Amino acid sequence: MMKVTNNIISPAGHISDLLPDQNKPRVYIETYGCQMNVADSEIVLSILVENGYSVSHDPKQADIILINTCSIRQKAEQKVFKRLDVFSRIRKNNPGILVGVIGCMAERHKEQLVNNFQVVDLVIGPDAYRKLPDLIKEAGTGQKAVNVLLSHEETYADISPVRMDKNRVSAFISIMRGCNNMCTYCVVPYTRGRERSLDPKIILREVDNLTRLGYKEVTLIGQNVDSYRWKPKEKDIEISFSGLLEKVAEAVPEMRIRFSTSHPKDLPDKVLSVMSRYNNICKHIHLPLQSGSSRILGLMYRGYTREWYIERIKAIKKTLPGCSISTDIITGFCSETEEEHKETLSLMEWAGFDFAYMFKYSERPGTKAAKKLNDDVPEEVKSRRLTEIIELQNKLSQRAKTKDINRVYEVLVEGISKKSENDLFGRTSQNKVVVFPGKNYKPGDIVKVRINDCTSATLLGEPV
Ligand code: 5AD
Ligand code: SF4
């Protein structure tokens, strides 16, 4: 396992190298939610393996089942409650299994989970994972073990994650935790606490680790990467996200670098300029719009207007021609009118997003919107607006893909296509998935592919 000891880091490795070991308690982790949660599960596994646990790939064979949860929308939470029923049945046949709920739902539903779910033995929030080994011992004595304290400092900087990705090509590094933005709809500041950034030295060491493990791509992740800040004790100058990005790009010129998520109010020209100067920084920006109406953006406390967002897109298109842009959209936020919904559609059309995650507004108890605004857009109106948004986005994605026909892209191969064993799939710098016949290539290779067709979700091509 990797630990920073005398400044030396040894690689933590990959989950598939950790075989179930009969002599050690076996842990099974299931992960829901965002990339931050995936990164957290990798930290959790690292902590447990370091403390003498082994890994199980099947909950029925495990001694401990952990479910890393998401609270962002009600649907995400419902899914987890259903999984707890399944784990409850598994436990009936094997009463020795311990079940833990970790992550965002642990933070929000501590009481409910402890009091109403007999199957739950552990409830652990995102800043308490170091305590897991002790808490598991406590739960082993028959007591429910709970720790949902949020921290101003915890970054797990000294713990190298056990990688859990499928292909060993692309990995995440979490460069910051928490969020200070307080968007009125959002539960994240309550489940993940205040912002904290990691020392660039630690990030660079982890990047180096990944290169030694054979990875070809790294995504720097945080709830809002543009608020990344690090001030070395000995110096006055602060390192911002653009500074970090430049350091990473220079340190590993052979590796592809991505990042997510940017915030429209904070995305600076400096980041765009660093992106333009380094070939190995991928030309894709995820820039959540949420709404095309300035009034709704105001109610959401997003800190920008429709005009500001348009200006940021113009800046991206000017500095980074050919850069792809994806977004998140919430439809049916409190008091959204038909005209305001149309403003979202028209902005989508103008921006021509390559990809979008689209959601109906889901009120989250405890948030500012839940306390102060009325969730008054009827369900059927939300559904209809969402359908319109999805249909428009399908058209825009299709239009963008059609433009790619006859272009040649460098594709980083990630694996074998789900649909055909003779085809490989990978991604372009712009994060577009490409499928192509490729018996002579393997995951991790970069292949030049000419695009000749497309389906609704992928580009199809031939190596050139
Ligand atoms: N309802 C619907 N969607 C939400 N998101 C965040 N909170 C909510 C909510 N309460 C969406 C936003 C965010 C993405 C990760 O999830 O679009 O960018
Ligand atoms: Fe879900 Fe937000 Fe928690 Fe990620 S941070 S798991 S999106 S609630």
Tab-separated table of C-alpha atoms and ligand atoms in Angstrom:
chain	number	residue	atom	x	y	z
A	1	MET	CA	0.000	0.000	0.000
A	2	MET	CA	1.136	3.494	-0.588
A	3	LYS	CA	1.977	5.692	2.354
A	4	VAL	CA	3.982	8.879	2.416
A	5	THR	CA	6.812	7.755	4.668
A	6	ASN	CA	9.995	9.810	4.626
A	7	ASN	CA	8.574	11.315	1.463
A	8	ILE	CA	8.758	7.969	-0.353
A	9	ILE	CA	5.678	6.637	-2.002
A	10	SER	CA	5.216	3.067	-3.045
A	11	PRO	CA	2.351	2.355	-5.443
A	12	ALA	CA	-0.904	1.087	-3.990
A	13	GLY	CA	-1.827	-0.957	-7.040
A	14	HIS	CA	-5.063	-2.129	-8.580
A	15	ILE	CA	-8.023	-3.945	-7.077
A	16	SER	CA	-7.702	-6.867	-9.504
A	17	ASP	CA	-4.280	-7.650	-8.009
A	18	LEU	CA	-5.858	-8.097	-4.579
A	19	LEU	CA	-7.199	-11.622	-4.481
A	20	PRO	CA	-9.685	-12.748	-1.830
A	21	ASP	CA	-7.653	-14.138	1.045
A	22	GLN	CA	-9.316	-16.788	3.292
A	23	ASN	CA	-7.196	-15.672	6.227
A	24	LYS	CA	-8.253	-12.055	6.132
A	25	PRO	CA	-11.732	-10.526	6.501
A	26	ARG	CA	-13.123	-9.778	3.040
A	27	VAL	CA	-14.670	-6.433	2.149
A	28	TYR	CA	-17.050	-5.741	-0.721
A	29	ILE	CA	-17.658	-2.103	-1.783
A	30	GLU	CA	-20.451	-0.872	-4.006
A	31	THR	CA	-20.306	2.750	-5.186
A	32	TYR	CA	-23.064	5.163	-6.244
A	33	GLY	CA	-22.900	8.830	-7.263
A	34	CYS	CA	-20.201	11.010	-8.667
A	35	GLN	CA	-16.525	10.519	-9.515
A	36	MET	CA	-15.635	11.877	-6.074
A	37	ASN	CA	-17.415	8.898	-4.579
A	38	VAL	CA	-15.486	6.499	-6.808
A	39	ALA	CA	-12.259	8.180	-5.670
A	40	ASP	CA	-13.397	7.868	-2.045
A	41	SER	CA	-14.120	4.143	-2.397
A	42	GLU	CA	-10.553	3.755	-3.646
A	43	ILE	CA	-9.298	5.493	-0.480
A	44	VAL	CA	-11.553	3.354	1.729
A	45	LEU	CA	-10.206	0.191	0.176
A	46	SER	CA	-6.652	1.410	0.621
A	47	ILE	CA	-7.261	2.075	4.335
A	48	LEU	CA	-8.816	-1.352	4.836
A	49	VAL	CA	-6.189	-3.310	2.909
A	50	GLU	CA	-3.498	-1.488	4.875
A	51	ASN	CA	-5.254	-2.687	8.027
A	52	GLY	CA	-5.317	-6.359	7.098
A	53	TYR	CA	-8.507	-6.718	5.065
A	54	SER	CA	-8.815	-8.470	1.724
A	55	VAL	CA	-11.221	-7.787	-1.132
A	56	SER	CA	-14.334	-9.623	-2.256
A	57	HIS	CA	-15.955	-9.085	-5.635
A	58	ASP	CA	-19.196	-10.718	-4.508
A	59	PRO	CA	-21.318	-9.456	-1.587
A	60	LYS	CA	-22.382	-13.035	-0.759
A	61	GLN	CA	-18.760	-14.030	-0.145
A	62	ALA	CA	-17.900	-10.939	1.905
A	63	ASP	CA	-17.496	-10.428	5.653
A	64	ILE	CA	-18.168	-6.705	5.337
A	65	ILE	CA	-20.396	-5.020	2.766
A	66	LEU	CA	-19.943	-1.278	2.317
A	67	ILE	CA	-22.256	0.827	0.196
A	68	ASN	CA	-20.874	4.240	-0.737
A	69	THR	CA	-23.917	6.412	-1.275
A	70	CYS	CA	-25.148	9.536	-3.054
A	71	SER	CA	-27.806	12.027	-1.930
A	72	ILE	CA	-27.886	14.376	-4.893
A	73	ARG	CA	-31.423	13.451	-5.975
A	74	GLN	CA	-34.169	11.475	-4.311
A	75	LYS	CA	-33.835	8.729	-6.928
A	76	ALA	CA	-30.188	8.119	-5.971
A	77	GLU	CA	-31.229	7.600	-2.360
A	78	GLN	CA	-34.133	5.300	-3.274
A	79	LYS	CA	-31.733	3.044	-5.182
A	80	VAL	CA	-29.600	2.629	-2.058
A	81	PHE	CA	-32.584	1.844	0.163
A	82	LYS	CA	-33.498	-0.923	-2.324
A	83	ARG	CA	-29.945	-2.306	-2.210
A	84	LEU	CA	-30.171	-2.427	1.585
A	85	ASP	CA	-33.157	-4.787	1.209
A	86	VAL	CA	-30.993	-7.040	-0.970
A	87	PHE	CA	-28.146	-6.974	1.571
A	88	SER	CA	-30.659	-7.714	4.290
A	89	ARG	CA	-31.622	-10.926	2.455
A	90	ILE	CA	-27.970	-11.872	1.984
A	91	ARG	CA	-27.439	-11.396	5.696
A	92	LYS	CA	-30.320	-13.743	6.562
A	93	ASN	CA	-28.238	-16.599	5.112
A	94	ASN	CA	-25.027	-15.365	6.688
A	95	PRO	CA	-25.723	-13.515	9.930
A	96	GLY	CA	-22.012	-12.756	10.481
A	97	ILE	CA	-21.811	-10.211	7.655
A	98	LEU	CA	-21.487	-6.558	8.682
A	99	VAL	CA	-23.175	-3.931	6.497
A	100	GLY	CA	-22.035	-0.306	6.390
A	101	VAL	CA	-23.556	2.755	4.748
A	102	ILE	CA	-20.825	5.263	3.963
A	103	GLY	CA	-20.676	8.596	2.104
A	104	CYS	CA	-23.307	11.238	1.519
A	105	MET	CA	-26.393	9.348	2.765
A	106	ALA	CA	-24.595	8.460	5.988
A	107	GLU	CA	-24.259	12.179	6.558
A	108	ARG	CA	-27.902	12.957	5.814
A	109	HIS	CA	-29.742	9.929	7.156
A	110	LYS	CA	-27.734	8.851	10.177
A	111	GLU	CA	-30.738	8.549	12.495
A	112	GLN	CA	-33.002	6.827	10.007
A	113	LEU	CA	-30.291	4.326	9.053
A	114	VAL	CA	-29.419	3.526	12.658
A	115	ASN	CA	-32.981	3.345	13.962
A	116	ASN	CA	-34.998	1.928	11.076
A	117	PHE	CA	-32.606	-0.372	9.254
A	118	GLN	CA	-31.744	-3.436	11.265
A	119	VAL	CA	-29.310	-4.522	8.540
A	120	VAL	CA	-27.105	-1.426	8.936
A	121	ASP	CA	-24.200	-1.876	11.392
A	122	LEU	CA	-22.030	1.062	10.383
A	123	VAL	CA	-22.839	4.631	9.303
A	124	ILE	CA	-19.767	6.590	8.237
A	125	GLY	CA	-19.504	10.013	6.612
A	126	PRO	CA	-16.987	11.051	3.915
A	127	ASP	CA	-14.488	12.607	6.354
A	128	ALA	CA	-14.332	9.672	8.809
A	129	TYR	CA	-12.894	6.887	6.659
A	130	ARG	CA	-9.625	6.715	8.618
A	131	LYS	CA	-11.703	5.467	11.552
A	132	LEU	CA	-13.161	2.573	9.550
A	133	PRO	CA	-10.949	-0.196	10.994
A	134	ASP	CA	-11.859	0.830	14.578
A	135	LEU	CA	-15.512	1.307	13.707
A	136	ILE	CA	-15.681	-2.130	12.082
A	137	LYS	CA	-14.271	-3.639	15.281
A	138	GLU	CA	-16.874	-1.746	17.305
A	139	ALA	CA	-19.664	-2.984	15.030
A	140	GLY	CA	-18.290	-6.526	15.397
A	141	THR	CA	-19.208	-6.406	19.098
A	142	GLY	CA	-22.859	-5.947	18.153
A	143	GLN	CA	-23.071	-2.196	18.645
A	144	LYS	CA	-23.954	0.098	15.771
A	145	ALA	CA	-20.887	2.178	14.903
A	146	VAL	CA	-21.436	5.744	13.729
A	147	ASN	CA	-19.125	8.608	12.734
A	148	VAL	CA	-20.405	11.378	10.484
A	149	LEU	CA	-18.202	14.241	11.666
A	150	LEU	CA	-17.176	16.601	8.876
A	151	SER	CA	-13.686	18.027	8.922
A	152	HIS	CA	-12.057	21.278	7.770
A	153	GLU	CA	-8.752	19.530	7.114
A	154	GLU	CA	-9.188	15.918	6.052
A	155	THR	CA	-7.943	15.314	2.505
A	156	TYR	CA	-6.578	11.750	2.872
A	157	ALA	CA	-3.420	13.227	1.347
A	158	ASP	CA	-1.152	10.499	2.712
A	159	ILE	CA	-3.255	7.623	1.427
A	160	SER	CA	-2.750	6.366	-2.097
A	161	PRO	CA	-5.948	4.882	-3.504
A	162	VAL	CA	-6.291	1.246	-4.537
A	163	ARG	CA	-7.351	1.734	-8.147
A	164	MET	CA	-10.771	0.275	-9.026
A	165	ASP	CA	-11.158	1.284	-12.690
A	166	LYS	CA	-11.856	-1.445	-15.225
A	167	ASN	CA	-9.147	-0.876	-17.814
A	168	ARG	CA	-6.050	0.381	-16.013
A	169	VAL	CA	-5.840	3.129	-18.583
A	170	SER	CA	-7.555	6.083	-16.934
A	171	ALA	CA	-7.699	7.076	-13.246
A	172	PHE	CA	-9.002	9.893	-11.030
A	173	ILE	CA	-7.096	12.022	-8.571
A	174	SER	CA	-9.212	13.981	-6.171
A	175	ILE	CA	-7.435	17.368	-5.857
A	176	MET	CA	-9.871	18.951	-3.440
A	177	ARG	CA	-12.814	18.009	-1.222
A	178	GLY	CA	-16.043	19.759	-0.250
A	179	CYS	CA	-17.756	22.798	-1.689
A	180	ASN	CA	-18.255	26.397	-0.501
A	181	ASN	CA	-20.700	27.480	-3.188
A	182	MET	CA	-24.056	26.884	-1.553
A	183	CYS	CA	-26.185	26.559	-4.702
A	184	THR	CA	-29.683	26.587	-3.250
A	185	TYR	CA	-30.742	23.206	-4.722
A	186	CYS	CA	-27.640	21.308	-3.699
A	187	VAL	CA	-26.986	18.963	-0.841
A	188	VAL	CA	-23.219	18.644	-1.387
A	189	PRO	CA	-22.048	21.362	1.031
A	190	TYR	CA	-24.045	19.559	3.750
A	191	THR	CA	-22.761	16.069	2.951
A	192	ARG	CA	-19.156	16.887	2.093
A	193	GLY	CA	-18.456	20.024	4.094
A	194	ARG	CA	-16.143	22.947	3.352
A	195	GLU	CA	-13.560	23.157	0.581
A	196	ARG	CA	-10.019	21.933	1.129
A	197	SER	CA	-7.259	21.436	-1.455
A	198	LEU	CA	-4.407	18.949	-1.618
A	199	ASP	CA	-0.735	19.889	-1.683
A	200	PRO	CA	0.447	19.890	-5.335
A	201	LYS	CA	3.406	17.742	-4.238
A	202	ILE	CA	1.020	14.983	-3.206
A	203	ILE	CA	-0.928	15.303	-6.461
A	204	LEU	CA	2.273	15.124	-8.513
A	205	ARG	CA	3.437	12.063	-6.600
A	206	GLU	CA	0.149	10.323	-7.260
A	207	VAL	CA	0.393	11.240	-10.955
A	208	ASP	CA	3.881	9.740	-10.956
A	209	ASN	CA	2.535	6.628	-9.250
A	210	LEU	CA	-0.055	6.271	-11.985
A	211	THR	CA	2.551	6.472	-14.728
A	212	ARG	CA	4.514	3.728	-12.962
A	213	LEU	CA	1.378	1.606	-12.783
A	214	GLY	CA	1.003	2.048	-16.556
A	215	TYR	CA	-1.888	4.535	-16.628
A	216	LYS	CA	-2.177	6.787	-19.679
A	217	GLU	CA	-4.773	9.295	-18.522
A	218	VAL	CA	-5.586	11.095	-15.305
A	219	THR	CA	-8.648	13.174	-14.417
A	220	LEU	CA	-8.154	15.784	-11.699
A	221	ILE	CA	-11.458	15.946	-9.868
A	222	GLY	CA	-13.153	18.214	-7.379
A	223	GLN	CA	-16.639	19.647	-6.837
A	224	ASN	CA	-15.347	22.945	-8.261
A	225	VAL	CA	-11.759	22.620	-9.510
A	226	ASP	CA	-11.528	26.350	-10.217
A	227	SER	CA	-11.531	27.018	-6.469
A	228	TYR	CA	-8.447	24.850	-6.019
A	229	ARG	CA	-5.965	26.877	-3.887
A	230	TRP	CA	-2.720	25.895	-2.236
A	231	LYS	CA	-0.464	28.228	-0.335
A	232	PRO	CA	2.898	26.726	0.578
A	233	LYS	CA	3.855	27.582	4.176
A	234	GLU	CA	7.248	28.927	3.206
A	235	LYS	CA	6.071	31.126	0.307
A	236	ASP	CA	3.668	33.987	-0.295
A	237	ILE	CA	2.450	32.938	-3.711
A	238	GLU	CA	-0.632	30.843	-3.939
A	239	ILE	CA	-1.043	28.015	-6.449
A	240	SER	CA	-4.346	28.148	-8.286
A	241	PHE	CA	-5.941	25.501	-10.478
A	242	SER	CA	-4.283	26.841	-13.652
A	243	GLY	CA	-0.905	26.609	-11.880
A	244	LEU	CA	-1.578	23.048	-10.789
A	245	LEU	CA	-2.775	22.058	-14.257
A	246	GLU	CA	0.399	23.428	-15.799
A	247	LYS	CA	2.603	21.603	-13.283
A	248	VAL	CA	0.862	18.293	-13.963
A	249	ALA	CA	0.948	18.772	-17.754
A	250	GLU	CA	4.674	19.463	-17.608
A	251	ALA	CA	5.438	16.608	-15.231
A	252	VAL	CA	3.881	13.904	-17.429
A	253	PRO	CA	3.948	14.953	-21.097
A	254	GLU	CA	3.081	11.415	-22.206
A	255	MET	CA	-0.057	11.282	-20.119
A	256	ARG	CA	-3.467	12.697	-21.013
A	257	ILE	CA	-4.875	15.090	-18.455
A	258	ARG	CA	-8.539	15.844	-17.859
A	259	PHE	CA	-10.335	17.739	-15.137
A	260	SER	CA	-13.839	18.110	-13.784
A	261	THR	CA	-15.916	20.013	-12.697
A	262	SER	CA	-15.470	23.666	-13.741
A	263	HIS	CA	-17.814	26.378	-12.471
A	264	PRO	CA	-18.971	29.012	-14.996
A	265	LYS	CA	-18.608	31.807	-12.434
A	266	ASP	CA	-14.972	30.849	-11.739
A	267	LEU	CA	-13.553	29.379	-14.974
A	268	PRO	CA	-10.675	31.795	-15.678
A	269	ASP	CA	-9.048	32.638	-19.024
A	270	LYS	CA	-5.798	31.407	-17.464
A	271	VAL	CA	-7.114	27.819	-17.396
A	272	LEU	CA	-8.100	28.114	-21.063
A	273	SER	CA	-4.681	29.482	-21.917
A	274	VAL	CA	-2.879	26.623	-20.101
A	275	MET	CA	-5.124	24.157	-21.954
A	276	SER	CA	-4.199	25.737	-25.276
A	277	ARG	CA	-0.475	25.495	-24.540
A	278	TYR	CA	-0.306	21.805	-23.640
A	279	ASN	CA	-1.194	19.109	-26.121
A	280	ASN	CA	-1.574	16.549	-23.375
A	281	ILE	CA	-4.385	18.492	-21.662
A	282	CYS	CA	-7.570	17.145	-23.198
A	283	LYS	CA	-9.756	19.577	-25.089
A	284	HIS	CA	-12.972	19.069	-23.198
A	285	ILE	CA	-14.667	21.226	-20.582
A	286	HIS	CA	-17.604	20.198	-18.453
A	287	LEU	CA	-19.348	23.467	-17.613
A	288	PRO	CA	-22.675	22.961	-15.811
A	289	LEU	CA	-25.222	25.502	-17.056
A	290	GLN	CA	-28.180	24.393	-14.854
A	291	SER	CA	-30.530	26.965	-16.406
A	292	GLY	CA	-30.542	29.383	-19.332
A	293	SER	CA	-32.590	31.957	-17.421
A	294	SER	CA	-30.805	34.647	-15.406
A	295	ARG	CA	-33.724	34.863	-12.951
A	296	ILE	CA	-33.586	31.113	-12.233
A	297	LEU	CA	-29.781	31.219	-11.993
A	298	GLY	CA	-30.241	33.964	-9.394
A	299	LEU	CA	-32.677	31.797	-7.387
A	300	MET	CA	-30.155	28.964	-7.631
A	301	TYR	CA	-27.361	31.273	-6.252
A	302	ARG	CA	-25.172	30.232	-9.162
A	303	GLY	CA	-23.284	33.519	-9.229
A	304	TYR	CA	-23.569	34.138	-12.993
A	305	THR	CA	-26.118	35.215	-15.579
A	306	ARG	CA	-27.112	33.856	-18.981
A	307	GLU	CA	-24.929	36.566	-20.587
A	308	TRP	CA	-21.914	35.633	-18.439
A	309	TYR	CA	-22.266	31.966	-19.387
A	310	ILE	CA	-22.483	32.900	-23.093
A	311	GLU	CA	-19.334	35.001	-22.716
A	312	ARG	CA	-17.472	32.033	-21.107
A	313	ILE	CA	-18.484	29.745	-23.978
A	314	LYS	CA	-17.295	32.367	-26.468
A	315	ALA	CA	-13.953	32.518	-24.612
A	316	ILE	CA	-13.609	28.709	-24.795
A	317	LYS	CA	-14.433	28.659	-28.508
A	318	LYS	CA	-11.970	31.472	-29.216
A	319	THR	CA	-9.026	30.121	-27.198
A	320	LEU	CA	-9.670	26.434	-27.856
A	321	PRO	CA	-11.218	25.883	-31.288
A	322	GLY	CA	-12.560	22.332	-31.492
A	323	CYS	CA	-12.792	21.952	-27.705
A	324	SER	CA	-15.883	19.966	-26.750
A	325	ILE	CA	-18.230	21.325	-24.118
A	326	SER	CA	-20.604	19.328	-21.979
A	327	THR	CA	-23.036	20.509	-19.340
A	328	ASP	CA	-25.549	19.714	-16.590
A	329	ILE	CA	-29.095	21.018	-16.703
A	330	ILE	CA	-31.814	21.070	-14.060
A	331	THR	CA	-35.326	21.547	-15.344
A	332	GLY	CA	-38.401	22.570	-13.381
A	333	PHE	CA	-36.613	24.470	-10.616
A	334	CYS	CA	-38.873	26.416	-8.258
A	335	SER	CA	-41.151	28.888	-10.113
A	336	GLU	CA	-39.569	28.219	-13.538
A	337	THR	CA	-41.938	29.573	-16.219
A	338	GLU	CA	-42.462	28.303	-19.747
A	339	GLU	CA	-40.491	31.295	-21.112
A	340	GLU	CA	-37.596	30.523	-18.762
A	341	HIS	CA	-37.626	26.885	-19.863
A	342	LYS	CA	-37.428	28.134	-23.468
A	343	GLU	CA	-34.428	30.267	-22.484
A	344	THR	CA	-32.675	27.053	-21.423
A	345	LEU	CA	-33.535	25.438	-24.770
A	346	SER	CA	-32.313	28.444	-26.753
A	347	LEU	CA	-29.039	28.618	-24.850
A	348	MET	CA	-28.481	24.890	-25.386
A	349	GLU	CA	-29.089	25.363	-29.101
A	350	TRP	CA	-26.740	28.362	-29.246
A	351	ALA	CA	-23.945	26.610	-27.322
A	352	GLY	CA	-24.376	23.360	-29.266
A	353	PHE	CA	-23.313	21.175	-26.340
A	354	ASP	CA	-21.634	17.913	-27.271
A	355	PHE	CA	-23.107	16.144	-24.293
A	356	ALA	CA	-25.374	16.899	-21.325
A	357	TYR	CA	-26.544	15.352	-18.071
A	358	MET	CA	-30.157	16.437	-17.681
A	359	PHE	CA	-32.284	16.248	-14.547
A	360	LYS	CA	-35.663	17.148	-13.141
A	361	TYR	CA	-35.332	19.313	-10.048
A	362	SER	CA	-35.531	17.137	-6.956
A	363	GLU	CA	-36.055	18.994	-3.690
A	364	ARG	CA	-33.474	18.036	-1.058
A	365	PRO	CA	-34.558	18.560	2.558
A	366	GLY	CA	-32.357	21.012	4.449
A	367	THR	CA	-31.147	22.955	1.389
A	368	LYS	CA	-31.840	26.690	0.976
A	369	ALA	CA	-34.316	25.982	-1.835
A	370	ALA	CA	-36.234	23.513	0.339
A	371	LYS	CA	-36.421	26.058	3.158
A	372	LYS	CA	-37.168	29.218	1.195
A	373	LEU	CA	-38.646	28.360	-2.211
A	374	ASN	CA	-41.697	26.446	-3.364
A	375	ASP	CA	-41.126	23.279	-5.403
A	376	ASP	CA	-44.154	24.359	-7.414
A	377	VAL	CA	-43.559	23.133	-10.973
A	378	PRO	CA	-45.970	20.187	-11.346
A	379	GLU	CA	-44.377	16.769	-11.904
A	380	GLU	CA	-45.958	16.379	-15.364
A	381	VAL	CA	-44.581	19.777	-16.431
A	382	LYS	CA	-41.101	18.828	-15.182
A	383	SER	CA	-41.335	15.568	-17.144
A	384	ARG	CA	-42.451	17.277	-20.337
A	385	ARG	CA	-39.740	19.926	-20.076
A	386	LEU	CA	-37.129	17.243	-19.426
A	387	THR	CA	-38.283	15.346	-22.529
A	388	GLU	CA	-37.936	18.524	-24.602
A	389	ILE	CA	-34.463	19.132	-23.235
A	390	ILE	CA	-33.368	15.545	-23.882
A	391	GLU	CA	-34.781	15.580	-27.414
A	392	LEU	CA	-32.972	18.824	-28.201
A	393	GLN	CA	-29.711	17.502	-26.743
A	394	ASN	CA	-30.005	14.316	-28.821
A	395	LYS	CA	-30.324	16.504	-31.904
A	396	LEU	CA	-27.310	18.632	-30.865
A	397	SER	CA	-25.150	15.585	-30.069
A	398	GLN	CA	-26.091	14.039	-33.402
A	399	ARG	CA	-25.257	17.278	-35.209
A	400	ALA	CA	-21.856	17.463	-33.484
A	401	LYS	CA	-21.122	13.819	-34.357
A	402	THR	CA	-22.075	14.281	-37.989
A	403	LYS	CA	-19.532	17.117	-38.175
A	404	ASP	CA	-16.874	14.647	-36.982
A	405	ILE	CA	-17.318	12.395	-40.019
A	406	ASN	CA	-14.111	12.300	-42.112
A	407	ARG	CA	-12.078	13.833	-39.300
A	408	VAL	CA	-9.087	11.934	-37.900
A	409	TYR	CA	-8.794	11.689	-34.123
A	410	GLU	CA	-6.182	10.257	-31.780
A	411	VAL	CA	-8.055	7.684	-29.729
A	412	LEU	CA	-6.774	6.369	-26.407
A	413	VAL	CA	-7.901	2.734	-26.356
A	414	GLU	CA	-9.731	1.735	-23.166
A	415	GLY	CA	-10.972	-1.768	-23.983
A	416	ILE	CA	-13.002	-4.126	-26.127
A	417	SER	CA	-16.328	-2.838	-27.414
A	418	LYS	CA	-19.383	-4.177	-25.576
A	419	LYS	CA	-21.124	-4.959	-28.861
A	420	SER	CA	-18.388	-6.777	-30.780
A	421	GLU	CA	-15.274	-8.649	-29.697
A	422	ASN	CA	-13.487	-7.559	-32.864
A	423	ASP	CA	-13.886	-3.878	-32.057
A	424	LEU	CA	-12.100	-1.676	-29.567
A	425	PHE	CA	-13.377	1.474	-27.921
A	426	GLY	CA	-11.576	4.529	-26.649
A	427	ARG	CA	-11.876	8.281	-26.309
A	428	THR	CA	-10.689	11.292	-28.226
A	429	SER	CA	-9.120	14.253	-26.459
A	430	GLN	CA	-12.623	15.813	-26.705
A	431	ASN	CA	-13.974	12.893	-24.608
A	432	LYS	CA	-15.931	11.411	-27.518
A	433	VAL	CA	-16.235	7.638	-27.530
A	434	VAL	CA	-14.964	5.985	-30.717
A	435	VAL	CA	-15.461	2.331	-31.719
A	436	PHE	CA	-13.206	0.830	-34.392
A	437	PRO	CA	-11.952	-2.556	-35.593
A	438	GLY	CA	-8.553	-3.052	-34.032
A	439	LYS	CA	-7.085	-6.476	-33.545
A	440	ASN	CA	-3.566	-5.043	-33.545
A	441	TYR	CA	-4.063	-2.662	-30.673
A	442	LYS	CA	-4.481	-2.973	-26.925
A	443	PRO	CA	-5.812	-0.820	-24.080
A	444	GLY	CA	-3.465	2.088	-23.444
A	445	ASP	CA	-2.477	2.508	-27.116
A	446	ILE	CA	-3.141	5.763	-28.929
A	447	VAL	CA	-4.536	5.068	-32.392
A	448	LYS	CA	-5.287	7.520	-35.190
A	449	VAL	CA	-8.829	6.785	-36.352
A	450	ARG	CA	-10.751	8.282	-39.263
A	451	ILE	CA	-14.421	8.707	-38.370
A	452	ASN	CA	-16.787	7.329	-41.015
A	453	ASP	CA	-20.121	6.948	-39.218
A	454	CYS	CA	-21.861	7.431	-35.900
A	455	THR	CA	-24.568	5.955	-33.687
A	456	SER	CA	-26.553	7.887	-31.076
A	457	ALA	CA	-23.800	7.500	-28.472
A	458	THR	CA	-20.567	6.782	-30.342
A	459	LEU	CA	-18.403	7.636	-33.315
A	460	LEU	CA	-17.387	4.761	-35.595
A	461	GLY	CA	-14.186	4.686	-37.615
A	462	GLU	CA	-11.180	2.900	-39.106
A	463	PRO	CA	-7.530	3.190	-38.041
A	464	VAL	CA	-5.463	5.183	-40.544
B	1	5AD	N1	-32.121	18.166	-8.273
B	1	5AD	C1	-31.784	17.840	-9.535
B	1	5AD	N2	-30.531	17.853	-9.990
B	1	5AD	C2	-29.554	18.237	-9.129
B	1	5AD	N3	-28.231	18.379	-9.297
B	1	5AD	C3	-27.700	18.761	-8.124
B	1	5AD	N4	-28.660	18.895	-7.199
B	1	5AD	C4	-29.823	18.590	-7.804
B	1	5AD	C5	-31.174	18.554	-7.382
B	1	5AD	N5	-31.534	18.875	-6.129
B	1	5AD	C6	-27.535	18.149	-10.581
B	1	5AD	C7	-26.829	19.411	-11.042
B	1	5AD	C8	-25.379	19.085	-10.789
B	1	5AD	C9	-25.356	17.615	-11.011
B	1	5AD	C10	-24.172	16.909	-10.433
B	1	5AD	O1	-26.542	17.167	-10.412
B	1	5AD	O2	-27.066	19.555	-12.430
B	1	5AD	O3	-24.500	19.796	-11.637
B	2	SF4	FE1	-23.779	12.514	-4.790
B	2	SF4	FE2	-22.967	14.989	-4.439
B	2	SF4	FE3	-22.282	13.149	-2.678
B	2	SF4	FE4	-21.214	13.101	-5.151
B	2	SF4	S1	-20.963	14.685	-3.574
B	2	SF4	S2	-21.998	11.395	-4.037
B	2	SF4	S3	-22.969	13.830	-6.363
B	2	SF4	S4	-24.348	13.910	-3.115
